Amino acid sequence: MISTASTAPQHVRGILINRGQFLLQTAQVFFVGLIIGMERNVLPAMSHIFGVDKNAFLFLASFVISFGLVKGALNFVAGGLSDRIGRKRVLLLGWIAGIPIPILIFFAPNWWWIVGANVFLGINQAFTWTMTVTSQIDLANSHQRGLAVGINEAMGYIAVGLAGLATGYLAVLYGPRWALLVFGLIVIALAMMLLFWIQDTIAWVHAEHTQNQQRAGPPVSTTPEAGAWATFLRVSFRDVTYRALCQAGVANKIADTLVWVLFPVFFRFHSLGVIRIGWITGIYAMVWGLCQFWTGHLADRIGRKPPVLLGFALLAAGLAGTALVSHFSAWIMTAAVMGLGMALLYPNLIAAMSDVAPPLERGRILGTYRYWRDTGYAIGGLILGLVAQWGDEILSAIWLTVGIVALSGLWVALAVKETHPRTT
């Protein structure tokens, strides 16, 4: 563990007072979103260039399965590692791991190289996105956690949408290989340059811990600091609230897997080109991103649970609507509904985890949550790929996802008590 106790008192928490560092972390997550977003339209829609047959749904999903398995596992590693060596070092490791991604895609002779590239994407996203959101929570006051997560996820998913749309146009003009190579390397270079001005936020964690010790004790938990495995078991299985929030994270990533892997193919079967597909998936991601500027702050005012439950309802409704309509303009509308649902639930699930996590365990607890949430990509890729492959069509996978999302929301409604008091 990095020792910062001697400097802890000068590290006052609050977004405004730490606005310089907070903005630098916001810029970082924008670059993180650009890296994952550059794949989400181009690769599935143009997978035939890499030798994937049009109905090979499980093989197509393999690149997201590899991503989810690696990102999920390393989210857990990143949380504990950042508690020991600091947030900034883990962030740097994540960007180094990103360098092979566009290079492997450029030289890929077949789809297995894309699967390999997404192993590095999993490392990159686990280390970078986990560190940006953890660092912004470190900098924020307790009553600003929803806002901090909302800003982080907003900028990340705005970038996801913009990258998917931009690389769609670039792929049409220059081909997917050149488009992703140049786009990816420029983004990574800019992100690594920005690291020179970023401070490690572990000092703010120790300052918060010192303040909590000086009071009667934090109301959220009196559990002593535990080992990594004990924390994993408690968060994953033993604690009712943690367990419900973790399964909710899995469910929303299963839905996102559907959008990432099968929606481009589904729309391509309906004779849409890569640019129109990019608009649909881009609207989904950009509405998700933009709305998080207020949904996280909303939950700081009214509590986490109402936005989360409404988000699950809208996500299920948007998915069902996508299956029922058959026009581009209607799909734009259902994509927007899904994006709004994600905006309501996504930042507030992690904010709820932060509410009940002791400061010195926050990295590991959020890492465990993010392990389960992003392993949802692998679970979703496997389940939805098998269902689509077995049925030889994508509609069955869409309806299965509707059911998973609806049941997950019901679980949260029954099992989770409000983690943040109403302030208005």
Coordinates of C-alpha atoms in Angstrom, one line a residue:
M1 CA 0.0 0.0 0.0
I2 CA 1.3 3.5 -0.9
S3 CA 1.9 5.6 2.2
T4 CA 0.4 9.0 1.9
A5 CA -0.7 9.5 5.5
S6 CA 1.7 12.4 6.0
T7 CA 0.1 14.4 3.2
A8 CA -3.5 13.2 3.7
P9 CA -4.9 16.3 5.5
Q10 CA -4.2 18.7 2.6
H11 CA -6.2 16.5 0.1
V12 CA -9.7 18.0 0.5
R13 CA -12.4 16.2 -1.4
G14 CA -14.8 17.9 -3.8
I15 CA -15.3 18.2 -7.5
L16 CA -15.0 22.0 -7.7
I17 CA -11.9 22.3 -5.5
N18 CA -10.2 19.4 -7.5
R19 CA -11.6 20.6 -10.8
G20 CA -8.2 20.5 -12.6
Q21 CA -7.5 16.8 -11.8
F22 CA -11.2 15.9 -12.3
L23 CA -11.2 17.4 -15.8
L24 CA -8.0 15.5 -16.7
Q25 CA -9.6 12.3 -15.6
T26 CA -12.7 13.2 -17.6
A27 CA -10.5 13.7 -20.7
Q28 CA -8.9 10.3 -20.0
V29 CA -12.2 8.5 -20.0
F30 CA -13.2 10.2 -23.2
F31 CA -10.1 8.6 -24.8
V32 CA -11.0 5.3 -23.2
G33 CA -14.4 5.4 -24.8
L34 CA -13.0 6.2 -28.2
I35 CA -10.9 3.0 -28.1
I36 CA -13.7 0.6 -27.4
G37 CA -16.2 2.6 -29.5
M38 CA -14.1 2.3 -32.6
E39 CA -14.9 -1.4 -32.8
R40 CA -18.5 -1.5 -32.0
N41 CA -20.0 -0.7 -35.4
V42 CA -17.2 -1.5 -37.9
L43 CA -16.1 -5.0 -36.8
P44 CA -19.4 -6.8 -36.5
A45 CA -20.9 -5.1 -39.5
M46 CA -17.8 -5.9 -41.7
S47 CA -16.8 -9.2 -40.1
H48 CA -17.1 -11.0 -43.4
I49 CA -13.8 -9.2 -44.4
F50 CA -12.2 -11.3 -41.7
G51 CA -13.7 -14.6 -42.8
V52 CA -16.8 -14.8 -40.6
D53 CA -19.9 -16.4 -42.3
K54 CA -23.1 -14.4 -42.0
N55 CA -24.9 -16.9 -39.7
A56 CA -21.9 -17.8 -37.6
F57 CA -23.2 -15.9 -34.6
L58 CA -21.3 -17.7 -31.9
F59 CA -18.0 -17.4 -33.7
L60 CA -18.8 -13.7 -34.3
A61 CA -19.4 -13.3 -30.5
S62 CA -16.1 -14.8 -29.7
F63 CA -14.3 -11.5 -29.8
V64 CA -16.6 -10.1 -27.2
I65 CA -16.3 -13.2 -25.1
S66 CA -12.5 -12.9 -25.0
F67 CA -12.9 -9.2 -24.1
G68 CA -15.4 -9.8 -21.3
L69 CA -13.4 -12.6 -19.7
V70 CA -10.2 -10.6 -19.6
K71 CA -11.8 -7.3 -18.7
G72 CA -13.9 -8.8 -15.9
A73 CA -11.0 -10.6 -14.3
L74 CA -8.7 -7.6 -14.6
N75 CA -11.3 -5.2 -13.2
F76 CA -10.9 -7.1 -9.9
V77 CA -7.1 -7.2 -10.2
A78 CA -7.1 -3.4 -11.1
G79 CA -9.0 -2.5 -8.0
G80 CA -6.7 -4.3 -5.6
L81 CA -3.6 -3.3 -7.5
S82 CA -4.5 0.4 -7.4
D83 CA -5.0 0.2 -3.7
R84 CA -1.4 -1.0 -3.4
I85 CA 0.6 0.9 -6.1
G86 CA -1.7 3.8 -6.9
R87 CA -4.3 4.7 -9.6
K88 CA -1.9 6.4 -12.0
R89 CA 0.4 3.5 -12.5
V90 CA -2.4 1.1 -13.3
L91 CA -3.8 3.7 -15.7
L92 CA -0.4 3.8 -17.5
L93 CA -0.3 0.0 -17.7
G94 CA -3.7 0.1 -19.3
W95 CA -2.6 2.5 -22.1
I96 CA 0.5 0.4 -22.8
A97 CA -1.8 -2.6 -23.2
G98 CA -3.9 -0.7 -25.7
I99 CA -1.1 -0.2 -28.3
P100 CA -1.3 -3.7 -29.9
I101 CA -5.1 -3.4 -30.5
P102 CA -5.2 -1.4 -33.8
I103 CA -2.0 -3.1 -35.0
L104 CA -3.5 -6.6 -34.6
I105 CA -6.7 -5.5 -36.3
F106 CA -4.7 -4.0 -39.2
F107 CA -2.7 -7.2 -39.9
A108 CA -5.4 -9.7 -39.0
P109 CA -5.6 -12.5 -41.6
N110 CA -8.7 -14.0 -39.9
W111 CA -11.2 -13.4 -37.1
W112 CA -8.9 -15.1 -34.5
W113 CA -6.6 -12.1 -34.6
I114 CA -9.6 -9.9 -33.8
V115 CA -10.3 -12.2 -30.8
G116 CA -6.6 -11.7 -29.8
A117 CA -6.8 -8.0 -30.2
N118 CA -9.8 -7.9 -27.9
V119 CA -7.8 -9.7 -25.2
F120 CA -5.6 -6.5 -25.2
L121 CA -8.8 -4.4 -25.3
G122 CA -10.0 -6.1 -22.2
I123 CA -6.7 -5.3 -20.4
N124 CA -6.8 -1.7 -21.7
Q125 CA -10.4 -1.1 -20.6
A126 CA -10.1 -2.8 -17.3
F127 CA -7.2 -0.8 -16.2
T128 CA -8.0 2.6 -17.8
W129 CA -11.8 2.9 -17.3
T130 CA -11.7 1.4 -13.8
M131 CA -9.0 3.9 -12.8
T132 CA -10.7 6.9 -14.2
V133 CA -14.0 6.2 -12.4
T134 CA -12.3 5.2 -9.2
S135 CA -10.1 8.3 -9.3
Q136 CA -13.1 10.6 -9.8
I137 CA -14.9 9.0 -6.9
D138 CA -11.8 9.5 -4.8
L139 CA -11.8 13.2 -5.7
A140 CA -15.5 13.8 -5.1
N141 CA -17.3 14.4 -1.8
S142 CA -19.6 11.6 -0.6
H143 CA -22.7 13.5 -1.7
Q144 CA -21.2 14.0 -5.2
R145 CA -20.5 10.3 -6.0
G146 CA -23.5 10.0 -8.3
L147 CA -22.5 13.1 -10.2
A148 CA -18.8 12.0 -10.4
V149 CA -19.8 8.6 -11.9
G150 CA -22.4 10.2 -14.1
I151 CA -19.8 12.6 -15.6
N152 CA -17.3 9.7 -16.0
E153 CA -19.7 7.4 -17.8
A154 CA -21.3 10.2 -19.8
M155 CA -18.0 11.2 -21.3
G156 CA -17.0 7.6 -21.9
Y157 CA -20.2 6.6 -23.7
I158 CA -20.4 9.9 -25.7
A159 CA -17.0 8.9 -27.0
V160 CA -18.2 5.3 -27.7
G161 CA -21.0 6.7 -29.8
L162 CA -18.9 9.2 -31.6
A163 CA -16.2 6.7 -32.3
G164 CA -18.6 4.2 -33.7
L165 CA -20.1 6.8 -36.0
A166 CA -16.8 8.3 -37.1
T167 CA -15.1 5.0 -37.8
G168 CA -18.1 3.9 -39.8
Y169 CA -17.6 6.8 -42.2
L170 CA -13.8 6.3 -42.2
A171 CA -14.2 2.6 -42.9
V172 CA -16.4 3.3 -45.9
L173 CA -13.8 5.8 -47.2
Y174 CA -10.6 4.0 -46.4
G175 CA -11.5 0.4 -45.3
P176 CA -11.8 -0.9 -41.8
R177 CA -8.1 -1.8 -41.3
W178 CA -6.7 1.7 -42.1
A179 CA -9.5 3.4 -40.3
L180 CA -9.0 1.6 -37.0
L181 CA -5.2 1.6 -37.2
V182 CA -4.9 5.4 -37.6
F183 CA -7.8 6.3 -35.3
G184 CA -6.6 3.9 -32.5
L185 CA -2.9 4.9 -32.5
I186 CA -3.7 8.7 -32.5
V187 CA -6.1 8.2 -29.5
I188 CA -3.6 6.2 -27.5
A189 CA -0.8 8.7 -28.1
L190 CA -2.9 11.6 -27.0
A191 CA -4.1 9.8 -23.8
M192 CA -0.5 8.8 -22.8
M193 CA 0.7 12.4 -23.3
L194 CA -2.1 13.6 -20.9
L195 CA -0.7 11.3 -18.2
F196 CA 2.1 13.8 -17.5
W197 CA -0.3 16.2 -15.8
I198 CA -2.3 13.6 -13.8
Q199 CA -1.8 13.1 -10.1
D200 CA -2.4 9.9 -8.2
T201 CA -5.7 10.1 -6.2
I202 CA -4.6 7.5 -3.6
A203 CA -3.7 10.5 -1.3
W204 CA -7.4 11.6 -1.3
V205 CA -8.4 8.0 -0.2
H206 CA -6.1 8.2 2.8
A207 CA -7.4 11.7 3.7
E208 CA -11.0 10.4 3.6
H209 CA -10.0 7.4 5.8
T210 CA -8.4 9.7 8.3
Q211 CA -11.5 11.9 8.5
N212 CA -13.7 8.8 9.0
Q213 CA -11.5 7.7 11.8
Q214 CA -11.8 11.1 13.5
R215 CA -15.6 10.8 13.5
A216 CA -17.6 8.1 15.3
G217 CA -17.2 5.9 12.2
P218 CA -18.6 5.8 8.7
P219 CA -22.3 4.9 8.7
V220 CA -22.0 2.8 5.6
S221 CA -19.9 0.0 7.1
T222 CA -18.0 -1.1 10.1
T223 CA -16.4 -4.2 8.5
P224 CA -12.7 -4.4 9.1
E225 CA -10.4 -4.4 6.1
A226 CA -10.4 -7.9 4.6
G227 CA -8.2 -9.8 2.1
A228 CA -8.9 -9.8 -1.6
W229 CA -10.6 -13.2 -1.7
A230 CA -12.7 -12.5 1.4
T231 CA -13.8 -9.3 -0.2
F232 CA -14.7 -11.0 -3.5
L233 CA -16.8 -13.7 -1.7
R234 CA -18.6 -11.1 0.4
V235 CA -19.4 -8.8 -2.4
S236 CA -20.3 -11.6 -4.9
F237 CA -22.3 -13.9 -2.8
R238 CA -22.7 -13.2 0.9
D239 CA -24.0 -9.6 1.2
V240 CA -27.5 -9.2 -0.1
T241 CA -27.1 -5.7 -1.4
Y242 CA -23.7 -6.3 -3.1
R243 CA -25.0 -9.5 -4.7
A244 CA -28.1 -7.9 -6.1
L245 CA -26.1 -4.9 -7.5
C246 CA -23.5 -7.3 -9.1
Q247 CA -26.2 -9.4 -10.9
A248 CA -27.7 -6.1 -12.1
G249 CA -24.3 -5.2 -13.6
V250 CA -24.2 -8.6 -15.4
A251 CA -27.7 -8.1 -16.9
N252 CA -27.0 -4.6 -18.3
K253 CA -23.8 -5.9 -20.0
I254 CA -25.7 -8.8 -21.5
A255 CA -27.9 -6.2 -23.1
D256 CA -24.9 -4.1 -24.2
T257 CA -23.4 -7.3 -25.7
L258 CA -26.5 -7.7 -27.8
V259 CA -26.1 -4.1 -29.1
W260 CA -22.4 -4.6 -29.8
V261 CA -22.4 -8.0 -31.4
L262 CA -25.8 -8.8 -32.8
F263 CA -27.5 -5.5 -33.5
P264 CA -25.1 -4.6 -36.4
V265 CA -25.8 -8.0 -38.0
F266 CA -29.5 -7.8 -37.3
F267 CA -29.7 -4.4 -39.1
R268 CA -27.5 -5.6 -41.9
F269 CA -30.0 -8.4 -42.5
H270 CA -32.6 -5.7 -42.8
S271 CA -30.4 -4.1 -45.6
L272 CA -29.0 -1.2 -43.7
G273 CA -25.5 -0.1 -44.5
V274 CA -22.6 0.5 -42.1
I275 CA -23.3 4.2 -41.8
R276 CA -27.0 3.8 -40.9
I277 CA -26.1 1.0 -38.5
G278 CA -23.5 3.4 -37.0
W279 CA -26.3 6.0 -36.5
I280 CA -28.5 3.5 -34.6
T281 CA -25.8 2.2 -32.3
G282 CA -24.3 5.7 -32.0
I283 CA -27.6 7.2 -30.9
Y284 CA -27.9 4.5 -28.2
A285 CA -24.4 5.2 -26.9
M286 CA -24.6 9.0 -27.1
V287 CA -28.0 9.2 -25.4
W288 CA -26.6 6.9 -22.7
G289 CA -23.6 9.2 -22.4
L290 CA -25.3 12.6 -22.6
C291 CA -28.1 11.8 -20.1
Q292 CA -25.6 10.6 -17.5
F293 CA -24.7 14.2 -16.9
W294 CA -28.0 14.6 -15.0
T295 CA -29.0 11.0 -14.1
G296 CA -26.0 10.6 -11.7
H297 CA -26.7 14.0 -10.1
L298 CA -30.4 13.1 -10.0
A299 CA -29.6 10.1 -7.9
D300 CA -27.6 12.2 -5.5
R301 CA -30.8 14.1 -4.8
I302 CA -33.6 11.5 -4.9
G303 CA -31.7 8.3 -4.1
R304 CA -30.2 5.5 -6.3
K305 CA -33.0 3.0 -6.4
P306 CA -35.7 4.9 -8.3
P307 CA -33.5 5.8 -11.3
V308 CA -32.1 2.3 -11.4
L309 CA -35.5 0.6 -11.5
L310 CA -36.8 3.1 -14.1
G311 CA -33.7 2.4 -16.2
F312 CA -34.2 -1.3 -16.2
A313 CA -37.9 -0.8 -17.3
L314 CA -36.9 1.5 -20.2
L315 CA -34.0 -0.7 -21.3
A316 CA -36.4 -3.7 -21.5
A317 CA -39.0 -1.6 -23.3
G318 CA -36.4 -0.4 -25.9
L319 CA -35.1 -3.9 -26.6
A320 CA -38.7 -5.1 -27.1
G321 CA -39.4 -2.2 -29.4
T322 CA -36.4 -3.0 -31.5
A323 CA -37.7 -6.5 -32.1
L324 CA -41.2 -5.3 -33.0
V325 CA -40.5 -2.4 -35.4
S326 CA -38.8 -2.6 -38.8
H327 CA -37.9 0.9 -40.0
F328 CA -34.7 3.0 -39.6
S329 CA -36.5 5.9 -37.9
A330 CA -38.3 3.6 -35.5
W331 CA -35.0 1.9 -34.6
I332 CA -33.5 5.3 -33.9
M333 CA -36.3 5.9 -31.4
T334 CA -35.9 2.5 -29.7
A335 CA -32.1 3.0 -29.5
A336 CA -32.7 6.4 -27.7
V337 CA -35.1 4.7 -25.2
M338 CA -32.4 2.0 -24.5
G339 CA -29.8 4.7 -24.1
L340 CA -31.9 6.6 -21.6
G341 CA -32.5 3.4 -19.7
M342 CA -28.8 2.7 -19.5
A343 CA -28.2 6.3 -18.4
L344 CA -30.5 5.9 -15.5
L345 CA -29.3 2.6 -14.2
Y346 CA -25.6 2.4 -15.2
P347 CA -23.9 5.1 -13.2
N348 CA -26.2 4.7 -10.2
L349 CA -25.4 1.0 -9.8
I350 CA -21.7 1.8 -9.3
A351 CA -22.6 4.9 -7.1
A352 CA -24.7 2.6 -4.9
M353 CA -21.7 0.3 -4.5
S354 CA -19.6 3.3 -3.6
D355 CA -22.2 4.3 -1.0
V356 CA -21.7 1.1 1.0
A357 CA -18.0 0.6 0.4
P358 CA -15.4 1.6 3.1
P359 CA -12.8 4.0 1.7
L360 CA -9.8 1.7 2.1
E361 CA -11.7 -1.2 0.5
R362 CA -13.3 0.9 -2.3
G363 CA -10.8 -0.2 -5.0
R364 CA -11.4 -3.9 -4.3
I365 CA -15.1 -3.6 -3.8
L366 CA -15.6 -1.6 -7.0
G367 CA -13.2 -4.0 -8.7
T368 CA -15.4 -7.0 -7.7
Y369 CA -18.5 -5.3 -8.9
R370 CA -16.8 -4.4 -12.2
Y371 CA -15.6 -8.0 -12.5
W372 CA -19.1 -9.3 -12.5
R373 CA -20.5 -6.4 -14.6
D374 CA -18.0 -6.8 -17.4
T375 CA -17.9 -10.6 -17.2
G376 CA -21.5 -10.0 -18.4
Y377 CA -19.9 -9.4 -21.8
A378 CA -18.6 -13.0 -21.9
I379 CA -21.8 -14.4 -20.4
G380 CA -23.9 -12.4 -22.9
G381 CA -21.6 -13.3 -25.8
L382 CA -21.8 -17.0 -25.0
I383 CA -25.6 -17.2 -24.2
L384 CA -26.8 -14.9 -27.0
G385 CA -24.4 -16.4 -29.5
L386 CA -25.6 -19.9 -28.7
V387 CA -29.3 -18.9 -28.8
A388 CA -28.9 -17.1 -32.1
Q389 CA -26.9 -19.9 -33.6
W390 CA -29.4 -22.5 -32.4
G391 CA -32.4 -20.6 -33.7
D392 CA -30.5 -19.4 -36.8
E393 CA -31.8 -15.9 -36.2
I394 CA -31.3 -12.9 -33.9
L395 CA -34.9 -12.2 -32.7
S396 CA -34.8 -15.0 -30.2
A397 CA -31.6 -13.5 -28.6
I398 CA -33.3 -10.1 -28.4
W399 CA -36.4 -11.5 -26.6
L400 CA -34.2 -13.5 -24.2
T401 CA -32.4 -10.3 -23.3
V402 CA -35.7 -8.6 -22.7
G403 CA -36.5 -11.3 -20.1
I404 CA -33.1 -11.1 -18.5
V405 CA -33.2 -7.3 -18.1
A406 CA -36.8 -7.4 -16.7
L407 CA -36.0 -10.1 -14.1
S408 CA -32.8 -8.3 -13.1
G409 CA -34.7 -5.1 -12.4
L410 CA -37.2 -7.1 -10.3
W411 CA -34.3 -8.6 -8.3
V412 CA -33.0 -5.1 -7.4
A413 CA -36.5 -3.9 -6.5
L414 CA -36.9 -6.8 -4.0
A415 CA -33.4 -7.1 -2.6
V416 CA -31.8 -3.6 -2.4
K417 CA -32.6 -1.0 0.1
E418 CA -31.9 2.6 -0.7
T419 CA -28.1 3.3 -0.2
H420 CA -28.3 7.1 -0.4
P421 CA -30.8 9.3 1.5
R422 CA -33.0 11.8 -0.3
T423 CA -31.7 15.4 0.0
T424 CA -34.6 17.3 -1.3

